[in-house]
Each structure stands twice: as C-alpha cells, then as structure tokens.
XYZ file of C-alpha atoms in Angstrom:
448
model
C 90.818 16.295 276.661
C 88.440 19.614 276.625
C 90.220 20.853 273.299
C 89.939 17.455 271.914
C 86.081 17.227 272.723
C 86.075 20.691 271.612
C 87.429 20.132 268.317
C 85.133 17.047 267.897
C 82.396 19.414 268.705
C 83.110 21.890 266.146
C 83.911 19.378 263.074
C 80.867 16.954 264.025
C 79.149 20.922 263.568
C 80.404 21.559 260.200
C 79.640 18.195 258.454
C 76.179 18.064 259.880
C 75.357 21.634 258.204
C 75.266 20.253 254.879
C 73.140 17.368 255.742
C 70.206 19.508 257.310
C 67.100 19.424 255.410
C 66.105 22.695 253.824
C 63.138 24.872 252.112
C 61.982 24.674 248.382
C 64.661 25.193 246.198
C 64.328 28.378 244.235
C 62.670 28.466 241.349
C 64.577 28.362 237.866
C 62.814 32.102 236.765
C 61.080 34.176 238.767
C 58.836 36.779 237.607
C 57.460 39.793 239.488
C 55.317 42.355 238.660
C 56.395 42.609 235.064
C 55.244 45.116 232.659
C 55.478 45.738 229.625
C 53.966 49.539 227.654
C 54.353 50.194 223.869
C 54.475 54.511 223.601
C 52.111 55.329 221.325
C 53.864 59.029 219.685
C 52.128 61.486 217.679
C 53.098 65.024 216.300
C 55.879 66.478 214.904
C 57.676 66.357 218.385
C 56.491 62.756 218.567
C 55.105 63.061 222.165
C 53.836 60.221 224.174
C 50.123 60.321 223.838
C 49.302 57.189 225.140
C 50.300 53.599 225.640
C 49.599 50.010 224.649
C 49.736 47.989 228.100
C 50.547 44.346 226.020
C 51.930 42.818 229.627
C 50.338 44.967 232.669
C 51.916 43.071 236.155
C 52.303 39.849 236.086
C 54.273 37.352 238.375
C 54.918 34.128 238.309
C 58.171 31.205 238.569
C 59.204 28.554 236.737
C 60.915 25.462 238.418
C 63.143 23.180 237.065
C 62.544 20.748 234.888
C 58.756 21.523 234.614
C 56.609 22.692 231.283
C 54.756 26.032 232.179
C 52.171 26.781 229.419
C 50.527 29.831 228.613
C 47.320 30.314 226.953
C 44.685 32.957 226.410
C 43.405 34.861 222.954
C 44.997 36.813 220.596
C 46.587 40.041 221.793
C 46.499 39.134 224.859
C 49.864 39.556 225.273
C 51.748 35.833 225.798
C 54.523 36.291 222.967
C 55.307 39.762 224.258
C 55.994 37.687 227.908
C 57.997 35.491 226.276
C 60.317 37.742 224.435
C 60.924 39.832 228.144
C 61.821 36.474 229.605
C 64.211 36.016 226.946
C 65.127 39.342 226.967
C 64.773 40.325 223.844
C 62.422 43.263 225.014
C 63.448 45.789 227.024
C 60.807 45.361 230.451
C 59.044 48.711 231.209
C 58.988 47.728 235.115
C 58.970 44.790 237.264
C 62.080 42.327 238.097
C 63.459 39.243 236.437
C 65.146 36.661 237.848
C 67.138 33.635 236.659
C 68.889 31.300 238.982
C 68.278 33.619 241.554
C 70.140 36.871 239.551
C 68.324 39.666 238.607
C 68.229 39.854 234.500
C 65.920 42.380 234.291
C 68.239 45.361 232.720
C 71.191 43.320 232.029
C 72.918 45.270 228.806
C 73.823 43.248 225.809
C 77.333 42.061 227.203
C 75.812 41.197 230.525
C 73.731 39.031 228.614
C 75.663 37.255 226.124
C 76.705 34.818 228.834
C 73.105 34.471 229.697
C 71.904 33.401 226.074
C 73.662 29.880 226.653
C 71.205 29.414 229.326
C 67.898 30.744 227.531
C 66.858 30.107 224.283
C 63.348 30.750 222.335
C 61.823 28.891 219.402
C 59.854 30.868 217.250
C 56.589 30.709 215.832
C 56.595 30.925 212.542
C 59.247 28.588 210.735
C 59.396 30.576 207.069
C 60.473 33.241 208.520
C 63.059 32.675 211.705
C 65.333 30.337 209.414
C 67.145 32.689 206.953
C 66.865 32.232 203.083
C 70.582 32.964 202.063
C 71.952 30.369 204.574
C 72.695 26.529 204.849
C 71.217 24.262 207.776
C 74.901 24.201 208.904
C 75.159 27.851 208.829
C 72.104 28.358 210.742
C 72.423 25.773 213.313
C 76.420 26.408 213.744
C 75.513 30.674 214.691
C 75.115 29.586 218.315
C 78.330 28.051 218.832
C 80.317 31.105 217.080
C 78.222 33.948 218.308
C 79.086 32.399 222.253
C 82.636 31.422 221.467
C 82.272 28.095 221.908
C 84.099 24.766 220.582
C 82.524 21.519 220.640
C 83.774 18.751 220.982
C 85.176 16.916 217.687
C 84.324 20.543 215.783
C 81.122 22.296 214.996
C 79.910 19.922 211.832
C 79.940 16.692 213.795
C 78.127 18.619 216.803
C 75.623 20.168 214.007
C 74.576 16.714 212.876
C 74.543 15.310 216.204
C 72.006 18.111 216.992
C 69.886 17.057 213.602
C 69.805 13.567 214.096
C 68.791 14.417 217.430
C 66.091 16.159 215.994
C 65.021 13.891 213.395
C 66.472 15.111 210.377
C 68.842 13.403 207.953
C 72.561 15.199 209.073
C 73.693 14.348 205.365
C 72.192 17.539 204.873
C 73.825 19.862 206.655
C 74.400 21.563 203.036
C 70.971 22.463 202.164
C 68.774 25.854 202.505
C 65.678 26.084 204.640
C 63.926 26.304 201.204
C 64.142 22.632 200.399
C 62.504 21.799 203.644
C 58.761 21.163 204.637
C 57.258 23.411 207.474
C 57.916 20.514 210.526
C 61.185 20.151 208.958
C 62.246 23.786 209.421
C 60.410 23.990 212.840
C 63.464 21.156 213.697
C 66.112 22.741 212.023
C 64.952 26.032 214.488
C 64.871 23.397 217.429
C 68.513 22.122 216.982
C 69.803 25.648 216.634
C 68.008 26.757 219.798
C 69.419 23.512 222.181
C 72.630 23.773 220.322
C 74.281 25.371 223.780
C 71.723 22.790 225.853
C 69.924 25.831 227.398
C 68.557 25.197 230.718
C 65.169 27.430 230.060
C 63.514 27.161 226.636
C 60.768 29.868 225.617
C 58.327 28.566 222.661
C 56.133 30.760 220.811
C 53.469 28.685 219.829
C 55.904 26.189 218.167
C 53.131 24.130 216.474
C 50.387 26.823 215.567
C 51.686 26.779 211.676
C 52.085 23.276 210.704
C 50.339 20.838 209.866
C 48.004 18.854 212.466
C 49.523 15.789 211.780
C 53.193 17.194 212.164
C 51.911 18.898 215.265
C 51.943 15.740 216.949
C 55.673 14.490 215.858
C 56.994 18.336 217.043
C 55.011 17.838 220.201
C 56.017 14.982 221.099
C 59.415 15.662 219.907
C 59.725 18.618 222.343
C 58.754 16.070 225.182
C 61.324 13.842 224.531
C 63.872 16.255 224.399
C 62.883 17.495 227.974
C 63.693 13.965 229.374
C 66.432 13.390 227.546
C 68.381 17.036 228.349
C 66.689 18.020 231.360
C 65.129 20.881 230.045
C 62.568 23.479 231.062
C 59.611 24.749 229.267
C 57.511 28.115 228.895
C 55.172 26.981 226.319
C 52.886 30.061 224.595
C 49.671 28.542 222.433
C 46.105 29.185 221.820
C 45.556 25.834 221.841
C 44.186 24.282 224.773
C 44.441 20.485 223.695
C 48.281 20.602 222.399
C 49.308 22.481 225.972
C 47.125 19.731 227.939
C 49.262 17.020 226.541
C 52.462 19.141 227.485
C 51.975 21.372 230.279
C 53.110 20.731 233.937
C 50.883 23.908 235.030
C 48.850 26.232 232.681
C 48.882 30.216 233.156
C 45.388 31.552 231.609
C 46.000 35.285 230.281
C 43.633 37.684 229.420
C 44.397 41.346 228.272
C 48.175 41.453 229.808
C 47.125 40.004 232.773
C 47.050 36.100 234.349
C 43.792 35.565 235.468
C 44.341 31.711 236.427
C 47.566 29.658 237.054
C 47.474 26.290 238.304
C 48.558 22.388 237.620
C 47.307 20.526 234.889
C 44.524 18.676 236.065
C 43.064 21.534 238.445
C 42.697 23.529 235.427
C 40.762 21.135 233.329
C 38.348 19.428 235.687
C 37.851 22.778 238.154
C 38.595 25.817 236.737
C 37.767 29.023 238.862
C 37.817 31.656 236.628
C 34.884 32.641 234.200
C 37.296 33.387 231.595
C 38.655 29.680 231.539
C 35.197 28.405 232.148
C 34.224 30.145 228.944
C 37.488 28.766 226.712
C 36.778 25.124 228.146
C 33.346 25.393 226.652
C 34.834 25.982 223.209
C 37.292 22.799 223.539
C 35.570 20.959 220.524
C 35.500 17.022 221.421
C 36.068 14.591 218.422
C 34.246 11.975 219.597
C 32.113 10.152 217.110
C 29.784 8.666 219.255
C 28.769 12.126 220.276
C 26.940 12.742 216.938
C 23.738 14.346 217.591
C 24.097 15.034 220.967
C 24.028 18.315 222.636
C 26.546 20.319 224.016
C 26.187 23.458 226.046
C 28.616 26.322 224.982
C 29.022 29.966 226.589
C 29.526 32.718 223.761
C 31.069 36.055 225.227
C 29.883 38.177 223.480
C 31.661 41.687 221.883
C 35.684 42.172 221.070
C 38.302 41.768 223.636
C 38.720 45.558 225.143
C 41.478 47.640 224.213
C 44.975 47.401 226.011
C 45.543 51.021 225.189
C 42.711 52.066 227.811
C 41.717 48.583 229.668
C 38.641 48.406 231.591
C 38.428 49.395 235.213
C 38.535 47.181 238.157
C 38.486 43.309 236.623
C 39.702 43.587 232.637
C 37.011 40.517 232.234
C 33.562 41.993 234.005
C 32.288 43.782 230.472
C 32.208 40.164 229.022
C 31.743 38.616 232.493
C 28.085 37.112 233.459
C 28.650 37.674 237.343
C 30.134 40.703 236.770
C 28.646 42.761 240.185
C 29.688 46.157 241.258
C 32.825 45.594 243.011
C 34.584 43.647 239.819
C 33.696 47.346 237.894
C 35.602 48.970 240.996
C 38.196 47.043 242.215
C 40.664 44.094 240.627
C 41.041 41.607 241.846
C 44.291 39.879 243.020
C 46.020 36.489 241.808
C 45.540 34.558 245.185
C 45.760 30.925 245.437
C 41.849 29.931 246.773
C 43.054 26.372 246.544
C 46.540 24.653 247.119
C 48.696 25.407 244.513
C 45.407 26.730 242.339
C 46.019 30.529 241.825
C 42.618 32.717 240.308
C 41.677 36.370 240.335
C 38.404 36.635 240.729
C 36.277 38.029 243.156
C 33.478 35.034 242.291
C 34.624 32.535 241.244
C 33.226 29.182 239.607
C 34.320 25.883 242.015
C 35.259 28.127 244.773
C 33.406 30.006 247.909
C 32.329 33.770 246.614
C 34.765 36.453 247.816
C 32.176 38.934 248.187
C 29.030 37.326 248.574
C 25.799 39.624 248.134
C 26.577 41.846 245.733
C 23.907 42.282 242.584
C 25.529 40.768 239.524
C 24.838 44.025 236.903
C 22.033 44.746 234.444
C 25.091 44.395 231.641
C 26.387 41.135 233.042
C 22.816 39.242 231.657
C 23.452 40.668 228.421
C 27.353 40.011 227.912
C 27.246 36.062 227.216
C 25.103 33.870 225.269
C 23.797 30.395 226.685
C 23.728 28.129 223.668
C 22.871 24.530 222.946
C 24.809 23.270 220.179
C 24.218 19.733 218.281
C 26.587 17.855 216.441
C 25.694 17.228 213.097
C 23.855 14.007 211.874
C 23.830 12.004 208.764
C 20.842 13.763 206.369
C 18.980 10.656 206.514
C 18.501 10.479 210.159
C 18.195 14.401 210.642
C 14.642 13.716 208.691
C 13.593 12.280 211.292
C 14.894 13.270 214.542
C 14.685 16.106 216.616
C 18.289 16.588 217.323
C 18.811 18.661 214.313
C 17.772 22.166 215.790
C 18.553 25.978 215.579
C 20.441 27.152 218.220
C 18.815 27.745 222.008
C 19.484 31.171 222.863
C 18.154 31.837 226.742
C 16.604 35.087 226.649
C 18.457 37.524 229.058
C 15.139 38.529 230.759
C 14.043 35.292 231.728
C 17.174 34.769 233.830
C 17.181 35.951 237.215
C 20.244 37.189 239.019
C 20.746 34.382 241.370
C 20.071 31.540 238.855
C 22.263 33.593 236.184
C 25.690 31.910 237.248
C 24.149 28.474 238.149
C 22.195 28.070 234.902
C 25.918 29.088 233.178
C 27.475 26.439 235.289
C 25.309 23.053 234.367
C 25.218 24.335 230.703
C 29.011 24.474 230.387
C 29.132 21.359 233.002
C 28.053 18.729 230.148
C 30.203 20.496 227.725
C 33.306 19.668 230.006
C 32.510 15.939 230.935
C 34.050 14.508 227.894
C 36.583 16.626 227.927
C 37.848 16.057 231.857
C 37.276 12.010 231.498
C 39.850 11.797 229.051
C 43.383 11.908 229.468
C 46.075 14.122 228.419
C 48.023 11.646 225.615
C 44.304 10.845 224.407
C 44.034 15.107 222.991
C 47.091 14.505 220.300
C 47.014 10.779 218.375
C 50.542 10.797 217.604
C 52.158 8.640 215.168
C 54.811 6.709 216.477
C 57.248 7.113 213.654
C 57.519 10.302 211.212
C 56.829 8.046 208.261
C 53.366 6.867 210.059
C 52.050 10.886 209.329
C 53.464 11.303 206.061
C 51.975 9.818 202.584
C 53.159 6.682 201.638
C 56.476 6.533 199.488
C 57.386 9.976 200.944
C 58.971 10.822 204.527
C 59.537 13.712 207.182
C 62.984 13.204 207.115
C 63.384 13.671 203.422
C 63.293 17.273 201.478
C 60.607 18.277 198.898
C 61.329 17.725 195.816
C-alpha cells in the first residue's frame, strides 16, 4: 500500500506542475542596451576619427500580439532601430533577443531561418519594389529564397496574399510601374507576410502616400494584425497615424528613448518636455476652432549633433527646465508611473526628481511661448480681435519658478482637444478603397 500511495504521490506531482500558475510570459523581442556607431574615416589610412552615435543604448521589449510605435524627429535615429531589429545592421553593442534567443551576431546562415519570423516593410514604395520584375516575381522571392512550398504552388499562394491585400490577383503579371503609390505599398505588404512572420518592422509605411490612402494602408495593417496574429514595431513622425495604431508609443530623441508608455498615458499625461513640446504641434482640424487660440511651445535651434551629443540629458540645450544637474548627469529610463517609463530628472505630470535646483540662464532662452490663432474668414477678421501677430513672452519677464508652470497651462489648452478625442476619430477612413478614390476610377485598378 506505501508504494501504491507513493506512486499516487509522485504522478498526482507531475500533472499538477503544468497546471501551476506562472510569471509574465516573455516578451516576443527584447532589447537591451543597443547601440548602434557609424565610423566616420578620414586620411589616406582611413582612420577612425570619430563616430555618428544614430542609436546610443536603448532597451526595450515587444510582446506578442501588441503594436509598439516609435516616434521622434528626423535623425533621430528610429529607422536605424528598426533595421538592427531586423538585422539588417550589424549592432555595435548591446543584446538582441527573439523568443528568448539571442540574435544579436547571428551570421547570415544563422539567420536565414530567422527571416521567416521577422519581416520589415519599407518606407518608400518606388524604390523597395524592383523595376525589372513582375508582382509575382516580387512577392514569390520569399518563398524561394527560404525554401519553402506552399500549399497548391507559389501562384495560387501569391494571389491569395494579394487579394488579401486588396489588390486584383489577375495581376500577378504586371510591373510595379503600372501601380499607384498605395498600390505598391500592398504589393511590399504581401511580400513581407508571405512566410506569416510573427514580428513585423515598418518604416514609416504611410509617410509617402497619399493622405487619403494613408487611411486604407492603416487600417489595412490593423486588420491584418487580427486576422494573422501579428506583431508590430511601427516607426513614424506622425503622431496622429501611430495614435490610431499603437498599443504603446516609444518617444526618441537623438538615439535615445526619452518616454515609453501605453497609448493613452502618452497623450493625456506625458512626462517628458520633449513629448510635451511635439503634443503642442499636433495640429487639430476642428472647424469650430476657427479663431480661437492655441498655445504652442517652439524649441528653438537644430537638433544637436549625434557625432558629439550633448552632455548629461541630450534634450537640456532645447529644454526650458533645464537646471544644472540635466547639464551633468543623464538621466535614466525609469518607470515614475505604472507601466509609464520617462527620463527626466523633472518631469511634467510627475513629482521633481531633484527638486531645488535653479533651472539655467539658457533654459529661458531655449523655447518660445506662443499664442497661435486659427485663421478667420476676411470678413470677420475686420472686425475682431482674434486676428493677431504672434505673443512671444519675453524671456526676462519670466521668473524661474513660474518658467515651467507658465509652459504647462500654455501647452495645457493646446492638448484638450486633442486628449478628448479618440484614437479612430485622428484618421477618417473610408470604408471601402473606392470611397477614397475619384469616381469612375479605383485602388484596386492600375493607372492607365
């Protein structure tokens, strides 16, 4: 009877194992500390001189099924983030991690198996399709480059993947030539979820069409996520299109995330004074808004140089409560909220980090506090007082302790129309292609 009771023991052991609950599950990518330095050679010798720091430590994960997006100006270094996730740069340091395997200097035949998994679309469709070959050609390189056989052959699964996309499969003859601009940014969709990649990178996927084919590619790209299960890093300098997309946003500035959080954080609270400063750009188009004022930071000179970045925080020369320590030390990406991520050692919606230091003589001078109005019809502007030059507060008026509040309730009725509405009300989106296209003409059809 003991061995019995025993054995009972043991196998009542083993099948409750499975069945315990366990932690988070582990994030689809996971990025640490990666960087990314361009040499910059000169002589006959070509010796290093110096080096562009495009991605400079950054870390972050991507679960499954989510939409990451990544914003932040020009040159700040999102595509070049995207092309080390997809491997298709060479990392200078930090680690990599997909499904839990390190990636990060996987040689080309380590990572051929890999490329079913991760796929990129590419900014600009003129250029990623090439000229010399058929939609069939171009679509079909995926499934001969990995080896692979689909089911029923590769032309049936070619269509499949362009009606899929919204394109006519009868012409799985023709050259990217004969196609508009959204209709090559699908042909370079199909081709990248031809494998059904679990992890797709796009650079800026929408930034060179057409704002009313924006919406169809957009909203395209959602639709394939819940029909395939897929998962998104999203790069764009748009801040509306990656509201109406994005699961959580990552803010970069100068090779560097200066913000991550969810959605709705980002939008209605943001910490940093970087994001506080794009929000106030967001234009609204609102009608009923006409004439009335709308406060709007300017930063004022170029973003610095990623060849020799600024000391301490890369954002205190344009910064308006820039104080000595943010010239000294940078600050880390620590999460001041749950699940909101900033680094910043004062940041806006938050408790100061180092309270009583003397924001800098510079920091008055480095942003502009302007009242903007909205234009009015000329008959009305004759008489009203809405029509005005710009308000420019004079730096010397400001003290340093009102200098970040007065920032705050200026940008403050800049963001109320943009936090009361909701993400699907950024992008009007047609509900069929031929809704966006002229009448007698349609999306799915070539130009003439």
């Amino acid at each position: 009877m003991s061995d019995k009771s025993e054995k009972t023991e043991k196998s009542a052991a083993a099948t409750a194992i499975p069945t315990q609950p366990t932690s988070s599950p582990e994030p689809l990518l996971k990025v640490d500390n990666l960087v990314k330095h361009f040499p910059i050679k000169k002589g006959l010798l070509q010796r290093q001189v110096a080096a562009v720091k495009a991605v400079d430590g950054i870390s972050f994960d991507v679960r499954a099924g989510e939409t990451l997006g990544v914003v932040g100006e020009s040159g700040c270094g999102k595509s070049t983030m995207g092309r080390l996730i997809t491997r298709l740069l060479e990392p200078t340091g930090g680690t990599l991690e997909f499904e839990g395997k390190d990636i990060t200097h996987l040689g080309v035949s380590a990572m051929r198996p890999m490329r079913r998994d991760v796929q990129m679309i590419f900014q600009d469709p003129y250029s990623s399709l090439n000229p010399r070959h058929t939609v069939g050609t171009i679509v079909s390189a995926p499934f001969k480059l990995q080896g692979v056989t689909p089911q029923g052959g590769v032309k049936k699964a070619v269509q499949d993947l362009l009606s899929l996309v919204g394109l006519n499969p009868e012409h799985y003859n023709r050259y990217p030539h004969e196609f508009s601009g959204g209709q090559r940014q699908r042909i370079g969709i199909a081709r990248a979820l031809a494998l059904k990649p679990k992890l797709v990178v796009a650079d800026e996927p929408v930034s060179a069409l057409d704002v009313s084919i924006q919406a169809q590619v957009v909203n395209l790209l959602d639709d394939l996520q819940d029909e395939l299960g897929l998962t998104y890093v999203i790069i764009a300098h748009d801040l509306s299109v990656i509201r109406h997309v994005s699961d959580r946003i990552a803010v970069m500035y100068l090779g560097k995330i200066v913000e991550l959080t969810d959605r709705k954080s980002l939008y209605e609270s943001p910490m940093h004074p970087y994001t506080k400063a794009l929000m106030s750009a967001v234009p609204v188009p609102d009608p009923r808004r006409r004439g009335v004022k709308s406060g709007r930071i300017l930063l004022k000179g170029d973003v610095p140089s990623p060849i020799s970045p600024p000391s301490g925080c890369r954002f205190h020369t344009r910064c308006w409560k820039a104080t000595q320590v943010c010239k000294t030390q940078e600050p880390p990406l620590i999460a001041l909220k749950t699940g909101h991520q900033v680094a910043c050692h004062h940041p806006e919606n938050a408790p100061d980090q180092v309270p009583g230091e003397e924001v800098l003589a510079a920091a008055r001078e480095a942003v502009e506090l302007v009242s903007v109005t909205k234009a009015v019809p000329a008959e009305a502007a004759e008489s009203s007082e809405d029509v005005a030059s710009a308000e420019v507060a004079e730096p010397a008026e400001v003290t340093e302790s009102s200098q970040a509040t007065e920032v705050a309730e200026v940008v403050e009725s800049a963001e109320a129309p943009v936090s009361s509405g909701t993400a699907d009300d950024d992008i009007a989106a047609p509900s069929s292609d031929d809704a966006a296209t002229p009448s007698g003409t349609s999306e799915d059809s070539p130009k003439e």
